[in-house]
Every structure is written in C-alpha cells, then in structure tokens.
Tab-separated table of C-alpha atoms in Angstrom:
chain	number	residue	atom	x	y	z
A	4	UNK	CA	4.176	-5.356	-25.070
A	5	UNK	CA	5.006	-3.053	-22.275
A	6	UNK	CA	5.177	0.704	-21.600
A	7	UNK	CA	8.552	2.239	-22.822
A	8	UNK	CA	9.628	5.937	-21.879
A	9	UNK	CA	11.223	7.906	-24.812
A	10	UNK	CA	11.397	11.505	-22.588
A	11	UNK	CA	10.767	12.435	-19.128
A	12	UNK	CA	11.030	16.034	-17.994
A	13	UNK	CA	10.045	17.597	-14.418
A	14	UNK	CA	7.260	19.981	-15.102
A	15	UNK	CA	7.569	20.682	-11.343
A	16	UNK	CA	8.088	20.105	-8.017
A	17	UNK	CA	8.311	21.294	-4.366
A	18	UNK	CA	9.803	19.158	-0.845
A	19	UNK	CA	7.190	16.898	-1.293
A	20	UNK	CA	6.515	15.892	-4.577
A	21	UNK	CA	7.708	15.702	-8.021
A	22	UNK	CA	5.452	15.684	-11.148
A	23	UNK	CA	6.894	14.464	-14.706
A	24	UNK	CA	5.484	14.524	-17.614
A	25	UNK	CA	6.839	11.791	-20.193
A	26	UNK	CA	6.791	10.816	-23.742
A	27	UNK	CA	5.503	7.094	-23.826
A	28	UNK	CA	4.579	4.180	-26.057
A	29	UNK	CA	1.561	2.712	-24.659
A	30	UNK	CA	1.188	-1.493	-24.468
A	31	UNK	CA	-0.960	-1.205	-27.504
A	32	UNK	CA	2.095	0.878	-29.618
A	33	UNK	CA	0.029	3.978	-29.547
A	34	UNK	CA	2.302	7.068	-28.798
A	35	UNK	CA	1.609	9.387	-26.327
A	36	UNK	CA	2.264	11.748	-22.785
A	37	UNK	CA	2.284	10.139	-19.282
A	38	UNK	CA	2.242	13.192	-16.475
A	39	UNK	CA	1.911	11.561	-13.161
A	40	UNK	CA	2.712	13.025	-9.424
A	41	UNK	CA	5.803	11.323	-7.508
A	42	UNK	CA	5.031	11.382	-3.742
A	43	UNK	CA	8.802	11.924	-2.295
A	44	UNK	CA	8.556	9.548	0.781
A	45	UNK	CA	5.771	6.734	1.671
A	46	UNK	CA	2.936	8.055	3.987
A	47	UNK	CA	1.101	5.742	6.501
A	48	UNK	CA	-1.802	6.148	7.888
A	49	UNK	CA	-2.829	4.589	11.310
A	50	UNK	CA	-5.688	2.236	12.358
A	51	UNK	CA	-5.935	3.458	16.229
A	52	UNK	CA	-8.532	0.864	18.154
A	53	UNK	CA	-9.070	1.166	21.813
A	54	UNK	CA	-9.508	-1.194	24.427
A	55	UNK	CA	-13.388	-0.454	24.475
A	56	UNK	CA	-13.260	-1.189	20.489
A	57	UNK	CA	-13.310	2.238	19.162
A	58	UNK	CA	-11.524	3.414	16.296
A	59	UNK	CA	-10.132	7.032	16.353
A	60	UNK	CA	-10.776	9.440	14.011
A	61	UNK	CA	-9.754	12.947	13.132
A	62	UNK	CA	-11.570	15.425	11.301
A	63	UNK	CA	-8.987	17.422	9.619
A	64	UNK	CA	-9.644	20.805	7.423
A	65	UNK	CA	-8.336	19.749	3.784
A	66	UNK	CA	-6.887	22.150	1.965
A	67	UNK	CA	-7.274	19.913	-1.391
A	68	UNK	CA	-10.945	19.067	-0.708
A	69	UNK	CA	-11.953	22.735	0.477
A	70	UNK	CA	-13.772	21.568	3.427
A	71	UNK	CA	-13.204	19.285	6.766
A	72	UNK	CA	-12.535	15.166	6.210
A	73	UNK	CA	-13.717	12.643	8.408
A	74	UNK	CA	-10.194	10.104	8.717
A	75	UNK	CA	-7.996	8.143	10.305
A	76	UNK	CA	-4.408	9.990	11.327
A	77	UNK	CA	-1.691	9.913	8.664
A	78	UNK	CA	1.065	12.091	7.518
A	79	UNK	CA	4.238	11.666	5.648
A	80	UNK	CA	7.526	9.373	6.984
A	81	UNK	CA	9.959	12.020	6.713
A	82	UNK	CA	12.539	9.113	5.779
A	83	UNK	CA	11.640	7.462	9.731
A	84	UNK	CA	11.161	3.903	10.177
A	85	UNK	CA	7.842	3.665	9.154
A	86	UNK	CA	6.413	2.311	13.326
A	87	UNK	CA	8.438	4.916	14.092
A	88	UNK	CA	6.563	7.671	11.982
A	89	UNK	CA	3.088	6.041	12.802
A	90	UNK	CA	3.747	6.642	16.611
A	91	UNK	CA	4.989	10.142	15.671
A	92	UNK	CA	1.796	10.880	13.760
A	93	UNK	CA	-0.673	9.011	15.745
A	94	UNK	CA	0.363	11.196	18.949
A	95	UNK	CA	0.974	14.420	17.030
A	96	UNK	CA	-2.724	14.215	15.340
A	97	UNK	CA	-4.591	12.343	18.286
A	98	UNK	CA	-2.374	12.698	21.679
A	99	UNK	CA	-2.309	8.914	22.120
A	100	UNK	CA	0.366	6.371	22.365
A	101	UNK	CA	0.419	3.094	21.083
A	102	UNK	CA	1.285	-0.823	23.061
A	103	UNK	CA	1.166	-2.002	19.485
A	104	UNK	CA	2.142	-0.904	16.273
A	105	UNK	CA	1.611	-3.229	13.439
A	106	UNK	CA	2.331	-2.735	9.704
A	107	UNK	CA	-0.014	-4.568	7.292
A	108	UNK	CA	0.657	-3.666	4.543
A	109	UNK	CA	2.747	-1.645	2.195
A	110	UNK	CA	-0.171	-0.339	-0.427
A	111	UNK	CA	-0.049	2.386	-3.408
A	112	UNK	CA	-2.708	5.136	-3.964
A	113	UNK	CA	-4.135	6.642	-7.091
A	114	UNK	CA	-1.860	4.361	-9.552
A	115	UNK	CA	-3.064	5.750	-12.569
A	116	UNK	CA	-1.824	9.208	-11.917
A	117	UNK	CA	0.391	9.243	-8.826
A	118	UNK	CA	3.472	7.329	-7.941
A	119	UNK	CA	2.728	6.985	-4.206
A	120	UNK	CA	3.596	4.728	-1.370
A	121	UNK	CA	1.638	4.371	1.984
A	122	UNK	CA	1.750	2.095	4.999
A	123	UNK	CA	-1.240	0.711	7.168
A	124	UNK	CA	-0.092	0.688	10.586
A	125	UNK	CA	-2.422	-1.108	13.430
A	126	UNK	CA	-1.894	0.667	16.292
A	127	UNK	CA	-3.603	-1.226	20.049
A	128	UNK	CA	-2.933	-0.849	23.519
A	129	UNK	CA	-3.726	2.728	23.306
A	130	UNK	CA	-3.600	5.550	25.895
A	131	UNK	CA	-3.612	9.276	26.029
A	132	UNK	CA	-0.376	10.899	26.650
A	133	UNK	CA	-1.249	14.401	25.557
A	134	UNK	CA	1.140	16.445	23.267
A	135	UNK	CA	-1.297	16.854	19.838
A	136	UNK	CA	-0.021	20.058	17.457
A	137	UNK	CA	-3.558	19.882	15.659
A	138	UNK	CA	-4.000	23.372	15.181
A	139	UNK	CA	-0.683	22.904	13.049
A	140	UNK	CA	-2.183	19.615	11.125
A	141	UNK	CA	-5.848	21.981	10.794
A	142	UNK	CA	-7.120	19.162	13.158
A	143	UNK	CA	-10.485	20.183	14.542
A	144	UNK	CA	-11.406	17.319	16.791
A	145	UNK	CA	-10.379	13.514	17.749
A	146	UNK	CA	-13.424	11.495	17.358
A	147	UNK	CA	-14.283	8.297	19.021
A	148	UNK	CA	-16.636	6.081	16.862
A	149	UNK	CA	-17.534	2.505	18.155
A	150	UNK	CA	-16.100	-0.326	15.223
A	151	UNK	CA	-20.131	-0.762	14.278
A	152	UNK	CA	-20.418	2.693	13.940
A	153	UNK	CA	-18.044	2.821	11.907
A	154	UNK	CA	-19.261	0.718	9.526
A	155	UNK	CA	-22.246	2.576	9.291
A	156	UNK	CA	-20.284	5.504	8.589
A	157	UNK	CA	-18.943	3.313	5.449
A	158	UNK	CA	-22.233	1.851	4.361
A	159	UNK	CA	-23.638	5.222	4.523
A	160	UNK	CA	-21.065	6.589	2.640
A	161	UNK	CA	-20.617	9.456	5.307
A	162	UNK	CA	-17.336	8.007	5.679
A	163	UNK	CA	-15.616	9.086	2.342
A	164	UNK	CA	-11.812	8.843	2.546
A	165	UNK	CA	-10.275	6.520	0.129
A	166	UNK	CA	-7.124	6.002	2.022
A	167	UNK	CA	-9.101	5.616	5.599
A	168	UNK	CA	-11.800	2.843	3.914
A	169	UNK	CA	-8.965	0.927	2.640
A	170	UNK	CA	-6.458	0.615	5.829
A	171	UNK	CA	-9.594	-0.189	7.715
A	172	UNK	CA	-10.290	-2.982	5.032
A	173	UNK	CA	-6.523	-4.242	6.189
A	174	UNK	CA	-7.273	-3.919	9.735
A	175	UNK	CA	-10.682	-5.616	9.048
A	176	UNK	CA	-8.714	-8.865	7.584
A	177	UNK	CA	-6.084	-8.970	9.824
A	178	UNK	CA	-8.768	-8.910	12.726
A	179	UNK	CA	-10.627	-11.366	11.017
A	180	UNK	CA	-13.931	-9.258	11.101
A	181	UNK	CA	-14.586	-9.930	7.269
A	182	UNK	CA	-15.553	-13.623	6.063
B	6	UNK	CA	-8.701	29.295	11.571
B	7	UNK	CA	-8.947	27.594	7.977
B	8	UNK	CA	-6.539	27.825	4.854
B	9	UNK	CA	-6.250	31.107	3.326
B	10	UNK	CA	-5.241	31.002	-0.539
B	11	UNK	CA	-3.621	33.687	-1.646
B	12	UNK	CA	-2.005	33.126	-4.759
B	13	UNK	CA	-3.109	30.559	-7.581
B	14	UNK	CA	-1.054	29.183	-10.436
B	15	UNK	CA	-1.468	25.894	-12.717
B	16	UNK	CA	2.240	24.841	-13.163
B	17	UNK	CA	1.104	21.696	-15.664
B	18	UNK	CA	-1.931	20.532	-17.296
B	19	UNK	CA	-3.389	18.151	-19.792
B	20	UNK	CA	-6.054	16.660	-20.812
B	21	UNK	CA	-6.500	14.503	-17.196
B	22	UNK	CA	-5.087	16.445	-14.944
B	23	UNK	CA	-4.262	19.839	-13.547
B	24	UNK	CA	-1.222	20.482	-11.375
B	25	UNK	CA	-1.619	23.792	-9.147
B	26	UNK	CA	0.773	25.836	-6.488
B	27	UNK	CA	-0.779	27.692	-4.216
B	28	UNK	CA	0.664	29.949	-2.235
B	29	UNK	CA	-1.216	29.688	1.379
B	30	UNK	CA	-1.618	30.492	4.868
B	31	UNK	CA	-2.374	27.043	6.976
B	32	UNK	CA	-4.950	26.776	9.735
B	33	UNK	CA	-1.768	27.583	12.630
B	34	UNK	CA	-0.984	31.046	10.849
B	35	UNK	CA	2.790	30.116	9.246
B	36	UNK	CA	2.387	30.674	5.748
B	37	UNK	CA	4.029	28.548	2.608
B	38	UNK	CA	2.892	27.161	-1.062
B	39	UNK	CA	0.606	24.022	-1.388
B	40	UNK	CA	1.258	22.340	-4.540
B	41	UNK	CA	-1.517	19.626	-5.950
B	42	UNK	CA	-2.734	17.320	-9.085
B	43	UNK	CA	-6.460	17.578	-9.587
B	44	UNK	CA	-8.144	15.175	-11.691
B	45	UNK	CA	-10.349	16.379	-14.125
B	46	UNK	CA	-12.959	13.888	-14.018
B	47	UNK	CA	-14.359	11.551	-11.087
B	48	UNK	CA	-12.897	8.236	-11.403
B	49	UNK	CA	-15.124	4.559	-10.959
B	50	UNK	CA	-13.570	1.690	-9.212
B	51	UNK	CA	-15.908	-1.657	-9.845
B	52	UNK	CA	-16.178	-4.566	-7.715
B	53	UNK	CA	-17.645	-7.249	-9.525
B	54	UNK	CA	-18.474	-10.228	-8.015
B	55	UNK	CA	-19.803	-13.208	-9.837
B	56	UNK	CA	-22.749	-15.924	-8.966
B	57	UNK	CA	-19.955	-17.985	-7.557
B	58	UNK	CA	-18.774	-15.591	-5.118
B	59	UNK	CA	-15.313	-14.714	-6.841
B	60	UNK	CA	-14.504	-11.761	-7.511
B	61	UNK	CA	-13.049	-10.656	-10.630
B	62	UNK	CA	-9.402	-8.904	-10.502
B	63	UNK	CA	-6.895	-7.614	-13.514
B	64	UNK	CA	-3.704	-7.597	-13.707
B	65	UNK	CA	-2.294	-4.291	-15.328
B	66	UNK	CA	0.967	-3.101	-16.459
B	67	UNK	CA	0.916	0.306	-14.632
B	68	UNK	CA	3.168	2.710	-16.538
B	69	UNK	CA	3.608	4.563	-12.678
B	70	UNK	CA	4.144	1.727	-10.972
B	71	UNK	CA	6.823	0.492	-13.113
B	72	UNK	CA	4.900	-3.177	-13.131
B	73	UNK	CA	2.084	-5.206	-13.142
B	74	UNK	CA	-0.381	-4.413	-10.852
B	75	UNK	CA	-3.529	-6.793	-9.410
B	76	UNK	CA	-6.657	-4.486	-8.767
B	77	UNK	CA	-10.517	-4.079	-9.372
B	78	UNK	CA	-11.192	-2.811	-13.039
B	79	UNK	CA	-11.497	1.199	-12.918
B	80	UNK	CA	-11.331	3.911	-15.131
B	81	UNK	CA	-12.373	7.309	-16.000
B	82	UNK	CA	-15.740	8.592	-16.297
B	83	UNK	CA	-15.074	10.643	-19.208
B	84	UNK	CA	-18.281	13.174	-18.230
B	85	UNK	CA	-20.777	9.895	-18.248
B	86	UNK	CA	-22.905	9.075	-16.180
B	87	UNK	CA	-21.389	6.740	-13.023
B	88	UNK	CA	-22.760	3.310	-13.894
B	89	UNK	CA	-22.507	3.927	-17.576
B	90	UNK	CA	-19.276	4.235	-16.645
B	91	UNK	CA	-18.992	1.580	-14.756
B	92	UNK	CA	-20.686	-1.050	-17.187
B	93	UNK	CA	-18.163	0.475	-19.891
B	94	UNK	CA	-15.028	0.383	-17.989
B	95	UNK	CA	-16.256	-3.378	-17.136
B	96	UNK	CA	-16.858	-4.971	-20.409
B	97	UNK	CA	-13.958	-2.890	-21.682
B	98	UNK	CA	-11.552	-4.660	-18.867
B	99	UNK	CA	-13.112	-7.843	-18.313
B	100	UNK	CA	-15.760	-8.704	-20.862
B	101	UNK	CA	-18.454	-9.060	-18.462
B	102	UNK	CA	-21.655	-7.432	-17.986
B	103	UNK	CA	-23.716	-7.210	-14.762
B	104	UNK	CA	-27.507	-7.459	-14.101
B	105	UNK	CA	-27.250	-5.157	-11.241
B	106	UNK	CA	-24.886	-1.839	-10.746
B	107	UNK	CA	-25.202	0.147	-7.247
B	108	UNK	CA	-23.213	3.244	-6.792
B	109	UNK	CA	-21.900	2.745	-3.164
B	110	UNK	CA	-19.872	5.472	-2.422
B	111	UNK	CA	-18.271	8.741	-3.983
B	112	UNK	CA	-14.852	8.544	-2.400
B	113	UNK	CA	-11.790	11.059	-2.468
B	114	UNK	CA	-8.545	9.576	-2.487
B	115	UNK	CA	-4.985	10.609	-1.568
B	116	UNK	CA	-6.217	14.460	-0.620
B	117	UNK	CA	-2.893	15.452	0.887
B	118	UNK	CA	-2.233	15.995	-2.466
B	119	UNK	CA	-4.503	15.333	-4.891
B	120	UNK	CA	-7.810	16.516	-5.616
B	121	UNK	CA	-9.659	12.961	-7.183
B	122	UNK	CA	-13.314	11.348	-6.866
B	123	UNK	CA	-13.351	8.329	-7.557
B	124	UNK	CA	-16.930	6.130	-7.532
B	125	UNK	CA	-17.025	2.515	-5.922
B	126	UNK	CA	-19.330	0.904	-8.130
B	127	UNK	CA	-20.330	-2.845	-6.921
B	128	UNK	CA	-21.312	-5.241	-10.089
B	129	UNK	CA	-23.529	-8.313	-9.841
B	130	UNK	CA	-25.073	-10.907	-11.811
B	131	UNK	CA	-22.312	-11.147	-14.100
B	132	UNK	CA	-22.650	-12.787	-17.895
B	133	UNK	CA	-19.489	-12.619	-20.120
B	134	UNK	CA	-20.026	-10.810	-23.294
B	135	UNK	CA	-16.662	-10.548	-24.329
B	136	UNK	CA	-15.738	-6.788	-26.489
B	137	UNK	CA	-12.846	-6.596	-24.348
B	138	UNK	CA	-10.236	-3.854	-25.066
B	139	UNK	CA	-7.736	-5.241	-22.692
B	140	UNK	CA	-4.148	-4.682	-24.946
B	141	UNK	CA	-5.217	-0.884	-25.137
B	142	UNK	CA	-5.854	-0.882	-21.270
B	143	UNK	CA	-2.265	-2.798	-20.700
B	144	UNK	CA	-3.890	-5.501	-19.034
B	145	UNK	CA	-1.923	-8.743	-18.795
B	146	UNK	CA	-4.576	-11.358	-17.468
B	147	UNK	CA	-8.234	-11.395	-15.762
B	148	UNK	CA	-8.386	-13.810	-13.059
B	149	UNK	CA	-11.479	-14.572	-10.899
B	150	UNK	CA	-10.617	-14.928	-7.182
B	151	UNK	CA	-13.092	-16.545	-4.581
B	152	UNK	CA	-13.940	-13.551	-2.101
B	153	UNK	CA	-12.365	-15.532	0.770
B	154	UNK	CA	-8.793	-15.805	-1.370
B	155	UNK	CA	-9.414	-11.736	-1.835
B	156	UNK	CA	-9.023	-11.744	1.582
B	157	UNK	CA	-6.357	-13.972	2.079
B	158	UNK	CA	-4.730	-11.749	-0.936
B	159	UNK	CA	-5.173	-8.853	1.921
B	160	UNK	CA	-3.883	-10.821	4.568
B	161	UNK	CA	-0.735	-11.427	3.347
B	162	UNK	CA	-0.491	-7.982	1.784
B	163	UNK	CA	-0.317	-9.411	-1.770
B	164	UNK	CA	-3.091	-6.778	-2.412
B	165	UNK	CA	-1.416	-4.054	-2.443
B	166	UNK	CA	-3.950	-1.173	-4.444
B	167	UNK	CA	-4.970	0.788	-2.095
B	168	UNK	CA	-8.419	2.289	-4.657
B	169	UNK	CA	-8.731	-1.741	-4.930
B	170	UNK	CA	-8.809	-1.981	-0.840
B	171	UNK	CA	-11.276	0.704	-0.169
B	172	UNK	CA	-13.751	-0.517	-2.874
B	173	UNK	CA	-13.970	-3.892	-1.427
B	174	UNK	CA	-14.509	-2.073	2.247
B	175	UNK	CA	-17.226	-0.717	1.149
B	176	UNK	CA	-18.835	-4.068	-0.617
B	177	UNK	CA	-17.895	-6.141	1.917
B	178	UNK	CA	-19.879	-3.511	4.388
B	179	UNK	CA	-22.740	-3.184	1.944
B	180	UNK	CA	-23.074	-7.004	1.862
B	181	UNK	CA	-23.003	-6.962	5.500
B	182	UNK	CA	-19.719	-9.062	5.816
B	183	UNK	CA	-17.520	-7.195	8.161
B	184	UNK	CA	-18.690	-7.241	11.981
C-alpha cells in the first residue's frame, strides 16, 4: 500500500520555497501529518577541475549553518537551462569560465523532508575571466585544492557538505577514479 | 561582513522539524527575510556493504518524492547515540546486522535552506537477523548491488539520492577506492 494525501495546506512560503503540511495515510495504514519543504526551482551545483587537476572550492558564510562552509559553487536555476545556470554560477561565485559543461546527473536532496531537485554539472577547460559578486553570495575566498587533497579533505571529514561529497562522487564515476 | 539576524519567527513546527523566517541583513549590506526547515535531530545515512562486496540498497516509497526511491537505509537518530542508531535503522530496514560500525563523517546537507546533520555511518561484516519493520518504513524491496553495479547505477544517473551519493563518497574514500 502506498502513501495517500487526505489534506494539504501551505503553512508558508516565500520566492523560494514552499512548505506544506499534509494529512496522510502512511504505507502501513497508520494516519498521520507529512510537513515537508518544496524547493521552487532545481539547484546545481558545479564540479570545477582545472587543467593542473584541481578542484575549486568556495568557502561561503552560511547563514543556515551559522558559520563559513567549505563547497563547491551552486545556487539556484532561476528557471535557466540548467548549463546555462551552472556557467552563470560558476563565474558569479568563482570568476571562471568553463570549455565544458557536463550534466551528470539530475539528483534529489534531503527526501525525507524536502522536495528538492539539484543538478551536478562537470565543468573543464577552465579559465579565469574575472566578474565574481562574492561579497553578494557571502563568498570569502576561491580555494584551489589538488583532487588528492581533496580526498583527504573527505576522509578527514574536514570536508562536510552533503551536496559537495555527493556531486564529487558523480564526477568521481564519470572520471572513472572509483573502482 | 557576516549575516545580521534581526528578527526571528517559527512559522511551522512539529515534532521533526522547525520552519523559521528570519528577517536579515546579508554579508553585501541589502537586507531581506531568510526562511528555513531545521531538523530537529541529526539524521544517519548507512552504507552497508556485505562480505561479497555488494552493497545493500532499498527501495522506498517516498511520500515527497511522489515514488519509489533506491537509496542507502537512513533514518533518524531519535536522541541515540550515532551507531545505535545506525545498527537500529539497519536491522529495522534491511534485517541485517554488522560486526563493525565506523562513524565517517557528520555531514550537513542542503544548507541553502535547511539546517540538517546527517551521520554517514559505514556497516561491515553483515549477518541477516531478520526483525525487519520494512511496511512501516514504506519500503518496497531490499536488493544487494555489487559495489561496481553501484557505480554503474551512478554512471548512468539511475542513482539519483543525493544523501545516498555523498555516503558512498565518503566509503569509497575511507576504503581508499577513489584516486
């Protein structure tokens, strides 16, 4: 037996997202609530590897965490194509441009509570082109960490962002740097 | 300059989650409201992997999602300790139990707007034990994957959970199999 939705009522919501809270039969018959957070529009975030094998990062003041997060760029589509956005982003957060922009993968975030949408977007053939609005984004500086180094980061745990250790997992694959 | 706060309200709550709107002055000086869902308690993502190198997957009917999801068991730590936790959340989703539990990471995910933990907790030496509560759980099937079909399952984007992404980074770098 699946989920069924007897009531569904916006408890709130703002440009970006929309939170419900509805009346639900569970797949086990129990009765209950479901309140869960709609993103509006898919994000992506952006796997940006130089020529020399670096991957850049941004460490970015987060409002939600209270304190700065080690990441890769990302931001919201804003209803663009999503290479489109990830070129957008990637310069706005990093001042680079892109030869390549692939997307790997179309992946959702936080399923148990959220209804979100993100890209992973492979971005190559870098180059800096200038034209970052960080102090906008509370970007405090574009990091250059060596591929190993970034899996140290990882293995260390010093590298903590859920959405950043999974598009590098994507990248990893479609690189073929995991066996 | 960092985010000011400057008003505070919870605009939903239950027992899981908290939705808040801020009202806030970003790091560039404009100023505007900052609305986010912070879960309660940290979350634990397990990757279990059995002597045979396959990893163990569910599939779940996820009520936000709107369909079955494939993904890592995971679940809420309900104020217990993290590998208590995990081991629960395990035999509770897949009827196994594991010899060895390592906590390998305390991750955050989807901060742009959420405020979540979430524990990547990597299971071995795996012995079925059955106790499953997997009709309460809405989960459909429990399939065991051979780690280099996981990938392949990446590859092709057929993957898609992003929690279930960033937990096998993270085992795949604490097993030393990315380079």
């Amino acid at each position: 037996m699946a989920w069924r939705t007897h009531t569904s009522r916006v408890v709130y919501e703002n440009p970006w997202i929309v939170v419900r809270e509805d009346g639900v039969t569970r797949p086990d018959g129990t009765q209950g609530i479901y309140g869960y957070l709609e993103v509006r529009r898919p994000s992506v975030v952006i796997v940006p590897i130089t020529d020399e094998d670096e991957v850049v990062l941004i460490r970015t003041d987060r409002y939600t965490l209270g304190r700065t997060n080690l990441e890769l760029p990302a931001g919201g589509t804003d209803g663009e194509d999503v290479l489109v956005a990830a070129a957008r982003e990637l310069r706005e957060e990093t001042g680079y441009a892109a030869r390549e922009l692939i997307d790997l993968a179309l992946t959702t975030q936080l399923k148990g509570v959220t209804r979100a949408a993100q890209h992973v977007v492979l971005a190559t053939g870098l180059h800096h082109v200038g034209g970052e609005e960080q102090l906008e984004e509370g970007i405090e500086s574009v990091e250059h960490h060596p591929w190993s180094d970034v899996l140290e980061l990882l293995r260390r745990a010093e590298l903590t962002d859920g959405e950043s250790a999974a598009a590098l997992m994507y990248a990893a694959v479609h690189l073929g740097r995991v066996h």
